[in-house]
Coordinates of N, CA and C in Angstrom, one line a residue:
X24 N -183.4 217.7 -263.2 CA -184.0 217.7 -264.6 C -185.5 217.9 -264.5
X25 N -186.3 217.9 -263.4 CA -187.6 218.1 -263.2 C -188.0 219.5 -262.5
X26 N -186.9 220.3 -262.6 CA -187.0 221.6 -261.8 C -187.3 221.5 -260.4
X27 N -186.8 220.4 -259.8 CA -187.0 220.2 -258.3 C -185.6 220.7 -257.7
X28 N -185.8 221.6 -256.6 CA -184.7 222.2 -256.1 C -184.6 222.0 -254.6
X29 N -185.1 221.0 -254.1 CA -185.1 220.7 -252.7 C -183.8 220.1 -252.3
X30 N -183.4 220.1 -251.1 CA -182.2 219.6 -250.5 C -182.5 218.4 -249.5
X31 N -181.7 217.3 -249.8 CA -181.9 216.1 -249.2 C -181.2 216.1 -247.8
X32 N -181.7 215.7 -246.7 CA -180.9 215.6 -245.5 C -180.9 214.0 -245.3
X33 N -179.8 213.4 -245.2 CA -179.7 212.0 -245.3 C -178.9 211.5 -244.0
X34 N -179.3 212.1 -242.9 CA -178.6 211.7 -241.6 C -178.8 210.3 -241.2
X35 N -177.8 209.7 -240.5 CA -178.1 208.4 -240.0 C -178.2 208.3 -238.5
X36 N -179.0 207.3 -238.1 CA -179.1 207.2 -236.6 C -178.6 205.7 -236.2
X37 N -178.3 205.6 -234.9 CA -178.1 204.3 -234.3 C -179.2 203.9 -233.6
X38 N -179.5 202.6 -233.6 CA -180.6 202.0 -232.9 C -180.2 201.2 -231.7
X39 N -180.8 201.4 -230.6 CA -180.3 200.7 -229.2 C -181.5 199.9 -228.8
X40 N -181.2 198.7 -228.4 CA -182.2 197.7 -228.2 C -182.7 197.7 -226.7
X41 N -182.2 198.5 -225.9 CA -182.7 198.6 -224.6 C -182.2 197.5 -223.7
X42 N -181.4 196.5 -224.1 CA -181.0 195.5 -223.3 C -179.5 195.6 -223.1
X43 N -178.8 195.7 -224.3 CA -177.4 195.7 -223.9 C -176.5 196.6 -225.0
X44 N -177.1 197.4 -225.8 CA -176.5 198.3 -226.7 C -176.3 199.5 -226.0
X45 N -175.0 200.0 -226.4 CA -174.4 201.3 -225.8 C -173.2 201.6 -226.5
X46 N -172.7 202.7 -226.4 CA -171.4 203.3 -226.9 C -170.5 203.4 -225.7
X47 N -169.2 203.1 -225.7 CA -168.4 203.1 -224.6 C -167.1 203.9 -225.1
X48 N -166.7 205.1 -224.6 CA -165.6 205.8 -224.9 C -164.2 205.2 -224.5
X49 N -164.3 204.1 -223.5 CA -163.4 203.4 -223.1 C -162.8 203.8 -221.5
X50 N -163.1 205.0 -221.2 CA -162.6 205.6 -220.0 C -163.6 206.8 -219.7
X51 N -163.9 207.1 -218.5 CA -164.6 208.3 -218.1 C -163.7 209.5 -218.5
X52 N -164.4 210.5 -219.3 CA -163.5 211.5 -219.8 C -164.0 212.8 -219.2
X53 N -163.3 213.7 -218.6 CA -163.7 215.0 -218.1 C -163.4 215.9 -219.3
X54 N -164.4 216.5 -219.9 CA -164.4 217.4 -221.0 C -164.2 218.8 -220.4
X55 N -164.9 219.2 -219.3 CA -164.8 220.5 -218.7 C -164.7 220.2 -217.1
X56 N -163.6 220.6 -216.5 CA -163.4 220.5 -215.2 C -163.9 221.8 -214.5
X57 N -165.0 221.9 -213.9 CA -165.6 223.2 -213.2 C -164.6 224.0 -212.4
X58 N -164.0 223.3 -211.5 CA -163.0 223.9 -210.4 C -161.8 224.3 -210.9
X59 N -161.3 223.9 -212.3 CA -160.2 224.5 -212.9 C -160.3 225.6 -213.7
X60 N -161.6 225.8 -214.1 CA -162.0 227.1 -214.9 C -162.4 228.3 -214.0
X61 N -162.0 229.6 -214.4 CA -162.3 230.7 -213.6 C -163.4 231.6 -214.1
X62 N -164.1 231.2 -215.1 CA -165.2 232.0 -215.5 C -166.4 231.1 -215.8
X63 N -167.6 231.6 -215.7 CA -168.7 230.9 -216.2 C -168.9 230.5 -217.6
X64 N -168.3 231.4 -218.3 CA -168.3 231.2 -219.8 C -167.5 229.9 -220.2
X65 N -166.4 229.7 -219.3 CA -165.5 228.6 -219.6 C -166.0 227.3 -218.8
X66 N -166.8 227.5 -217.8 CA -167.3 226.5 -217.1 C -168.7 225.8 -217.9
X67 N -169.3 226.5 -218.7 CA -170.6 226.2 -219.3 C -170.4 225.1 -220.3
X68 N -171.5 224.3 -220.5 CA -171.4 223.2 -221.4 C -172.7 222.9 -221.9
X69 N -172.9 222.2 -223.1 CA -174.2 221.9 -223.7 C -173.9 220.5 -224.3
X70 N -175.0 219.8 -224.1 CA -175.3 218.4 -224.7 C -176.5 218.5 -225.6
X71 N -176.4 218.0 -226.8 CA -177.5 218.0 -227.7 C -177.6 216.5 -228.3
X72 N -178.8 216.2 -228.8 CA -179.0 214.9 -229.4 C -180.4 214.8 -230.1
X73 N -180.4 214.2 -231.2 CA -181.7 213.7 -231.9 C -181.9 212.3 -231.3
X74 N -183.3 212.5 -230.6 CA -183.8 211.1 -229.9 C -185.1 210.7 -230.3
X75 N -185.3 209.5 -230.1 CA -186.5 208.7 -230.6 C -186.7 207.5 -229.9
X76 N -187.4 207.4 -228.7 CA -187.5 206.2 -227.8 C -188.7 205.4 -228.2
X77 N -188.6 204.1 -228.0 CA -189.5 203.2 -228.5 C -190.9 203.2 -227.8
X78 N -190.8 203.3 -226.4 CA -192.1 203.1 -225.6 C -192.0 203.8 -224.3
X79 N -193.0 204.1 -223.5 CA -193.0 204.5 -222.3 C -192.7 203.5 -221.3
X80 N -191.8 203.8 -220.4 CA -191.4 202.6 -219.4 C -191.2 203.2 -218.0
X81 N -191.1 202.3 -217.0 CA -190.8 202.9 -215.7 C -189.3 203.0 -215.5
X82 N -188.5 202.9 -216.5 CA -187.0 203.0 -216.3 C -186.4 204.2 -217.0
X83 N -185.5 205.0 -216.3 CA -185.0 206.1 -216.8 C -184.2 205.9 -217.9
X84 N -184.3 206.6 -218.9 CA -183.4 206.3 -220.2 C -182.3 207.3 -220.4
X85 N -181.1 206.9 -220.3 CA -179.9 207.7 -220.4 C -179.5 208.1 -221.7
X86 N -179.2 209.4 -222.1 CA -178.6 209.8 -223.2 C -177.2 209.5 -223.1
X87 N -176.5 210.1 -222.1 CA -175.1 209.8 -221.7 C -175.0 209.3 -220.3
X88 N -174.0 208.8 -219.9 CA -173.8 208.3 -218.6 C -172.3 208.2 -218.2
X89 N -172.1 208.1 -216.8 CA -170.7 208.1 -216.3 C -170.7 207.0 -215.2
X90 N -171.7 206.2 -215.1 CA -171.7 205.2 -213.9 C -171.9 205.8 -212.7
X91 N -171.6 205.2 -211.4 CA -172.0 205.5 -210.3 C -171.1 206.6 -209.6
X92 N -171.3 207.8 -210.1 CA -170.5 209.0 -209.6 C -171.3 210.2 -209.4
X93 N -170.9 211.2 -208.8 CA -171.7 212.3 -208.4 C -171.5 213.5 -209.3
X94 N -171.8 213.2 -210.7 CA -171.7 214.4 -211.6 C -173.0 214.3 -212.4
X95 N -173.6 215.6 -212.3 CA -174.9 215.7 -212.9 C -175.0 215.4 -214.4
X96 N -173.8 215.8 -215.1 CA -173.9 215.5 -216.6 C -173.8 214.1 -217.0
X97 N -173.5 213.0 -216.0 CA -173.7 211.7 -216.3 C -175.2 211.2 -216.1
X98 N -176.0 212.1 -215.8 CA -177.4 211.7 -215.6 C -178.3 212.5 -216.5
X99 N -177.8 213.0 -217.8 CA -178.6 213.5 -218.8 C -179.5 212.4 -219.4
X100 N -180.9 212.6 -219.3 CA -181.8 211.5 -219.5 C -183.0 212.0 -220.0
X101 N -184.0 210.8 -220.2 CA -185.5 211.1 -220.2 C -185.9 210.3 -219.0
X102 N -186.6 211.0 -218.1 CA -187.1 210.3 -216.8 C -188.4 209.6 -217.1
X103 N -188.7 208.9 -216.0 CA -189.9 208.1 -215.9 C -191.2 208.9 -216.3
X104 N -191.1 210.2 -216.0 CA -192.2 211.1 -216.3 C -192.2 211.5 -217.9
X105 N -191.3 210.9 -218.6 CA -191.2 211.2 -220.1 C -190.7 212.6 -220.3
X106 N -190.0 213.4 -219.5 CA -189.4 214.7 -219.7 C -187.9 214.7 -219.7
X107 N -187.4 215.7 -220.3 CA -185.9 215.9 -220.4 C -185.5 216.1 -218.7
X108 N -184.4 215.4 -218.4 CA -184.1 215.4 -217.1 C -182.6 215.5 -216.8
X109 N -182.2 215.9 -215.6 CA -180.9 216.0 -215.1 C -180.9 215.9 -213.7
X110 N -179.9 215.3 -213.1 CA -179.9 215.0 -211.6 C -179.1 216.1 -210.8
X111 N -179.7 216.7 -209.8 CA -179.0 217.7 -209.1 C -178.5 217.0 -207.8
X112 N -177.2 216.6 -207.6 CA -176.8 215.9 -206.5 C -176.7 216.7 -205.3
X113 N -176.4 217.9 -205.3 CA -176.4 218.8 -204.1 C -177.8 218.9 -203.4
X114 N -178.8 218.8 -204.2 CA -180.3 219.0 -203.6 C -180.9 217.5 -203.5
X115 N -180.3 216.6 -204.2 CA -180.8 215.3 -204.1 C -182.0 215.0 -204.7
X116 N -182.3 215.6 -206.0 CA -183.5 215.6 -206.6 C -183.3 215.8 -208.1
X117 N -184.2 215.5 -208.9 CA -184.2 215.5 -210.3 C -184.6 217.0 -210.9
X118 N -184.3 217.4 -211.9 CA -184.7 218.7 -212.4 C -185.3 218.3 -213.8
X119 N -186.4 218.8 -214.2 CA -187.1 218.5 -215.4 C -187.3 219.5 -216.4
X120 N -187.4 219.1 -217.7 CA -188.1 220.2 -218.6 C -189.6 220.1 -218.5
X121 N -190.3 220.9 -219.2 CA -191.7 221.0 -219.1 C -192.5 220.0 -219.9
X122 N -192.1 219.5 -221.1 CA -192.9 218.8 -222.1 C -192.9 217.3 -221.7
X123 N -194.1 216.8 -221.6 CA -194.2 215.2 -221.8 C -193.9 214.8 -223.1
X124 N -192.8 214.0 -223.4 CA -192.6 213.5 -224.6 C -193.4 212.3 -225.0
X125 N -193.5 212.0 -226.3 CA -194.2 210.8 -226.8 C -193.1 210.0 -227.5
X126 N -193.4 208.7 -227.2 CA -192.5 207.5 -227.9 C -192.8 207.6 -229.3
X127 N -191.6 207.2 -230.1 CA -191.8 206.9 -231.6 C -191.9 208.3 -232.3
X128 N -191.2 209.3 -231.6 CA -191.4 210.6 -232.1 C -189.9 211.2 -232.1
X129 N -189.4 211.9 -233.2 CA -188.0 212.4 -233.2 C -188.1 213.8 -232.4
X130 N -187.2 214.1 -231.6 CA -187.0 215.3 -231.0 C -185.5 215.6 -231.0
X131 N -185.1 217.0 -231.1 CA -184.0 217.5 -230.9 C -183.8 218.1 -229.4
X132 N -183.2 217.2 -228.6 CA -183.2 217.5 -227.2 C -181.8 218.2 -226.8
X133 N -181.9 219.3 -226.0 CA -180.7 220.0 -225.6 C -180.7 220.3 -224.2
X134 N -179.5 220.1 -223.6 CA -179.3 220.5 -222.1 C -178.1 221.5 -222.0
X135 N -178.3 222.7 -221.8 CA -177.4 223.7 -221.8 C -177.2 224.4 -220.3
X136 N -175.9 224.1 -219.9 CA -175.5 224.5 -218.5 C -174.9 225.7 -218.6
X137 N -175.3 226.9 -217.9 CA -174.8 228.2 -218.0 C -173.4 228.6 -217.2
X138 N -172.8 227.4 -216.7 CA -171.6 227.6 -216.0 C -171.6 228.2 -214.6
X139 N -172.8 228.2 -214.1 CA -173.1 228.8 -212.7 C -173.9 227.8 -212.0
X140 N -175.2 227.7 -212.4 CA -176.1 226.7 -211.6 C -177.3 226.3 -212.3
X141 N -177.5 226.9 -213.5 CA -178.8 226.7 -214.1 C -178.6 225.9 -215.5
X142 N -179.4 224.9 -215.7 CA -179.6 224.1 -216.9 C -180.7 224.5 -217.6
X143 N -180.5 225.0 -218.9 CA -181.7 225.3 -219.8 C -182.1 224.1 -220.6
X144 N -183.4 223.8 -220.7 CA -183.7 222.5 -221.6 C -184.4 223.2 -222.7
X145 N -183.9 222.7 -224.0 CA -184.7 223.0 -225.3 C -185.2 221.8 -225.9
X146 N -186.3 221.9 -226.6 CA -186.8 220.8 -227.3 C -187.2 221.2 -228.7
X147 N -186.6 220.8 -229.7 CA -187.0 221.1 -231.0 C -186.8 222.7 -231.3
X148 N -185.7 223.2 -230.6 CA -185.4 224.7 -230.9 C -186.2 225.6 -230.0
X149 N -187.0 225.1 -229.0 CA -187.8 225.9 -228.2 C -187.5 225.8 -226.8
X150 N -187.3 226.7 -226.0 CA -187.0 226.8 -224.5 C -188.2 225.8 -223.9
X151 N -187.6 224.9 -223.0 CA -188.6 223.9 -222.3 C -188.3 223.9 -220.9
X152 N -188.1 225.0 -220.2 CA -188.0 225.0 -218.8 C -186.4 225.1 -218.4
X153 N -186.2 225.2 -217.1 CA -184.9 225.2 -216.5 C -184.9 224.4 -215.3
X154 N -183.7 224.1 -214.9 CA -183.5 223.4 -213.7 C -182.1 223.8 -212.9
X155 N -181.9 223.8 -211.9 CA -180.8 224.2 -211.0 C -180.0 222.9 -210.7
X156 N -178.7 223.1 -210.8 CA -177.8 221.9 -210.2 C -176.6 222.6 -209.4
X157 N -176.3 222.0 -208.3 CA -175.1 222.4 -207.5 C -175.4 223.6 -206.7
X158 N -176.6 223.9 -206.1 CA -176.8 225.2 -205.4 C -176.9 225.0 -204.0
X159 N -177.0 223.8 -203.4 CA -177.0 223.6 -202.1 C -175.7 223.7 -201.3
X160 N -174.8 222.7 -201.7 CA -173.4 222.8 -201.1 C -172.4 223.3 -202.0
X161 N -172.9 223.6 -203.3 CA -172.0 224.1 -204.3 C -170.8 223.1 -204.5
X162 N -171.1 221.7 -204.7 CA -170.0 221.0 -205.0 C -169.5 221.0 -206.4
X163 N -168.3 221.4 -206.6 CA -167.8 221.9 -207.9 C -167.8 220.8 -208.9
X164 N -167.3 219.5 -208.3 CA -167.2 218.4 -209.3 C -168.5 218.0 -209.7
X165 N -169.7 218.3 -209.0 CA -171.0 218.0 -209.6 C -171.4 218.5 -210.9
X166 N -170.6 219.7 -211.1 CA -171.1 220.4 -212.4 C -170.1 220.2 -213.5
X167 N -169.0 219.3 -213.5 CA -168.2 218.9 -214.4 C -168.8 218.3 -215.5
X168 N -168.5 218.5 -216.8 CA -169.0 217.8 -218.0 C -168.0 216.6 -218.1
X169 N -168.5 215.5 -217.6 CA -167.6 214.2 -217.7 C -168.8 213.0 -217.9
X170 N -168.2 212.1 -218.9 CA -169.1 210.9 -219.1 C -168.2 209.8 -219.8
X171 N -168.8 208.7 -219.9 CA -168.0 207.6 -220.5 C -168.9 206.9 -221.6
X172 N -170.2 206.9 -221.4 CA -171.1 206.1 -222.2 C -172.1 206.9 -222.8
X173 N -172.6 206.5 -224.1 CA -173.7 207.0 -224.7 C -174.8 205.9 -224.9
X174 N -176.1 206.2 -224.5 CA -177.1 205.2 -224.5 C -177.2 204.4 -223.4
X175 N -176.6 204.7 -222.2 CA -176.6 203.8 -221.0 C -176.1 204.8 -219.8
X176 N -176.5 204.5 -218.7 CA -176.0 205.1 -217.4 C -174.7 204.4 -217.0
X177 N -174.8 203.2 -216.8 CA -173.6 202.4 -216.6 C -174.0 200.9 -216.7
X178 N -173.4 200.1 -217.7 CA -173.7 198.8 -218.0 C -173.3 197.8 -216.9
X179 N -172.4 198.3 -215.8 CA -172.0 197.4 -214.9 C -173.0 197.5 -213.6
X180 N -174.0 198.3 -213.6 CA -174.8 198.5 -212.4 C -176.2 197.7 -212.7
X181 N -176.7 197.5 -211.5 CA -177.9 196.6 -211.5 C -179.1 197.3 -212.2
X182 N -179.2 198.4 -212.2 CA -180.1 199.2 -213.2 C -179.4 200.1 -214.1
X183 N -179.0 199.7 -215.3 CA -178.1 200.4 -216.1 C -178.8 201.6 -216.9
X184 N -180.2 201.5 -217.0 CA -180.8 202.7 -217.6 C -180.4 202.7 -219.1
X185 N -180.6 201.6 -219.9 CA -180.2 201.6 -221.3 C -181.2 202.4 -222.1
X186 N -180.8 203.0 -223.0 CA -181.7 203.6 -224.1 C -182.4 202.6 -225.0
X187 N -183.6 202.8 -225.2 CA -184.3 201.8 -226.1 C -185.0 202.7 -227.2
X188 N -184.4 202.6 -228.4 CA -184.9 203.5 -229.6 C -183.8 204.0 -230.4
X189 N -183.9 205.1 -231.0 CA -182.8 205.6 -231.9 C -182.4 206.9 -231.5
X190 N -181.1 207.2 -231.9 CA -180.4 208.4 -231.4 C -179.5 208.8 -232.6
X191 N -179.3 210.0 -232.7 CA -178.4 210.5 -233.7 C -177.9 212.0 -233.4
X192 N -176.6 212.2 -234.0 CA -176.1 213.5 -233.9 C -175.9 214.0 -232.6
X193 N -175.2 213.2 -231.8 CA -175.0 213.6 -230.4 C -173.8 214.7 -230.3
X194 N -174.1 215.7 -229.9 CA -173.0 216.7 -229.8 C -172.7 217.1 -228.3
X195 N -171.5 217.3 -227.9 CA -171.0 217.9 -226.7 C -170.2 219.1 -226.9
X196 N -170.6 220.2 -226.2 CA -170.0 221.5 -226.4 C -169.3 222.1 -225.2
X197 N -168.3 222.7 -225.3 CA -167.8 223.7 -224.3 C -168.4 225.0 -224.6
X198 N -169.3 225.6 -223.7 CA -170.0 226.7 -223.8 C -171.6 226.4 -223.8
X199 N -172.3 227.4 -223.3 CA -173.7 227.3 -223.2 C -174.5 227.7 -224.4
X200 N -175.3 227.0 -225.0 CA -176.2 227.3 -226.2 C -177.2 228.4 -225.6
X201 N -177.3 229.4 -226.4 CA -178.4 230.4 -226.1 C -179.7 229.8 -227.0
X202 N -180.8 230.5 -226.7 CA -182.0 230.2 -227.4 C -181.8 230.3 -228.8
X203 N -181.2 231.3 -229.2 CA -180.9 231.4 -230.7 C -180.2 230.3 -231.4
X204 N -179.2 229.8 -230.5 CA -178.3 228.7 -231.0 C -179.1 227.4 -231.0
X205 N -180.1 227.3 -230.2 CA -180.8 226.0 -230.0 C -181.8 226.0 -231.2
X206 N -182.4 227.0 -231.6 CA -183.2 227.3 -232.7 C -182.5 227.0 -234.0
X207 N -181.4 227.6 -234.1 CA -180.6 227.5 -235.4 C -180.2 226.1 -235.6
X208 N -179.8 225.5 -234.6 CA -179.3 223.9 -234.6 C -180.6 223.2 -235.1
X209 N -181.8 223.4 -234.5 CA -183.0 222.6 -234.9 C -183.2 222.8 -236.5
X210 N -183.3 224.2 -236.7 CA -183.7 224.6 -238.1 C -182.6 224.1 -239.2
X211 N -181.5 223.9 -238.8 CA -180.3 223.7 -239.8 C -179.6 222.4 -239.4
X212 N -180.1 221.2 -239.5 CA -179.6 220.1 -239.0 C -178.3 219.7 -239.8
X213 N -178.0 220.3 -241.0 CA -176.8 220.0 -241.6 C -175.7 221.0 -241.3
X214 N -175.8 221.9 -240.2 CA -174.9 222.9 -239.9 C -174.5 222.8 -238.5
X215 N -173.5 223.1 -237.9 CA -173.2 223.2 -236.5 C -173.7 224.6 -235.9
X216 N -174.1 224.6 -234.6 CA -174.6 226.0 -234.1 C -173.6 227.0 -234.2
X217 N -172.4 226.7 -234.2 CA -171.5 228.0 -234.3 C -171.5 228.6 -235.6
X218 N -172.3 228.1 -236.7 CA -172.5 228.9 -237.9 C -173.6 229.9 -237.7
X219 N -174.2 229.9 -236.6 CA -175.4 230.8 -236.3 C -174.8 232.2 -236.3
X220 N -175.4 233.1 -237.0 CA -174.8 234.6 -236.9 C -175.0 235.2 -235.6
X221 N -174.0 235.8 -235.1 CA -173.9 236.4 -233.8 C -173.7 235.5 -232.6
X222 N -173.5 234.1 -232.9 CA -173.3 233.4 -231.7 C -171.9 233.5 -231.1
X223 N -171.9 233.2 -229.7 CA -170.7 233.4 -229.0 C -169.9 232.1 -229.0
X224 N -170.4 231.1 -229.6 CA -169.8 229.7 -229.7 C -168.5 229.8 -230.6
X225 N -167.5 228.9 -230.3 CA -166.3 229.0 -231.0 C -165.9 227.5 -231.3

């Protein structure tokens, strides 16, 4: 009635207290079994989430987790250096994005595994570095997409790595997001990345 034609985005987020809040799928679920797929395209996966954590801490903050197992996808997190991170079991080291994040700030974070050995990090639709997983001994299981929890590594462990802050729109994809997909996802929060023109996602 007032000639206003803006569009309202009314997404909701969950808030995690950093002490005992998490989501449990009920069992560890393998979404992509690396060794059962024959092509990089089918082995590829992407994890995306809107994240906003409360404060800097000396504890790793897990986006998703699978407990005490040797799969990199169960260690998608914000590390103590405040960067996007994933653990490379074969090399025994963490791989990081480039940007130091700030608490109490919303980010669209993306981990995109190419189905071979490279994870591309994206932050707010922009490339934020790469990391390799499974390159030393090429353990196929290390590169499965498998997890049970959202907002914690494993609540039964002594260091559970609880998420403290807010999280929204967690997405798990079969297939690697391209830079174009990540940018489209960030600019169009009401749409799925597969709506991006020319994408190879299905």
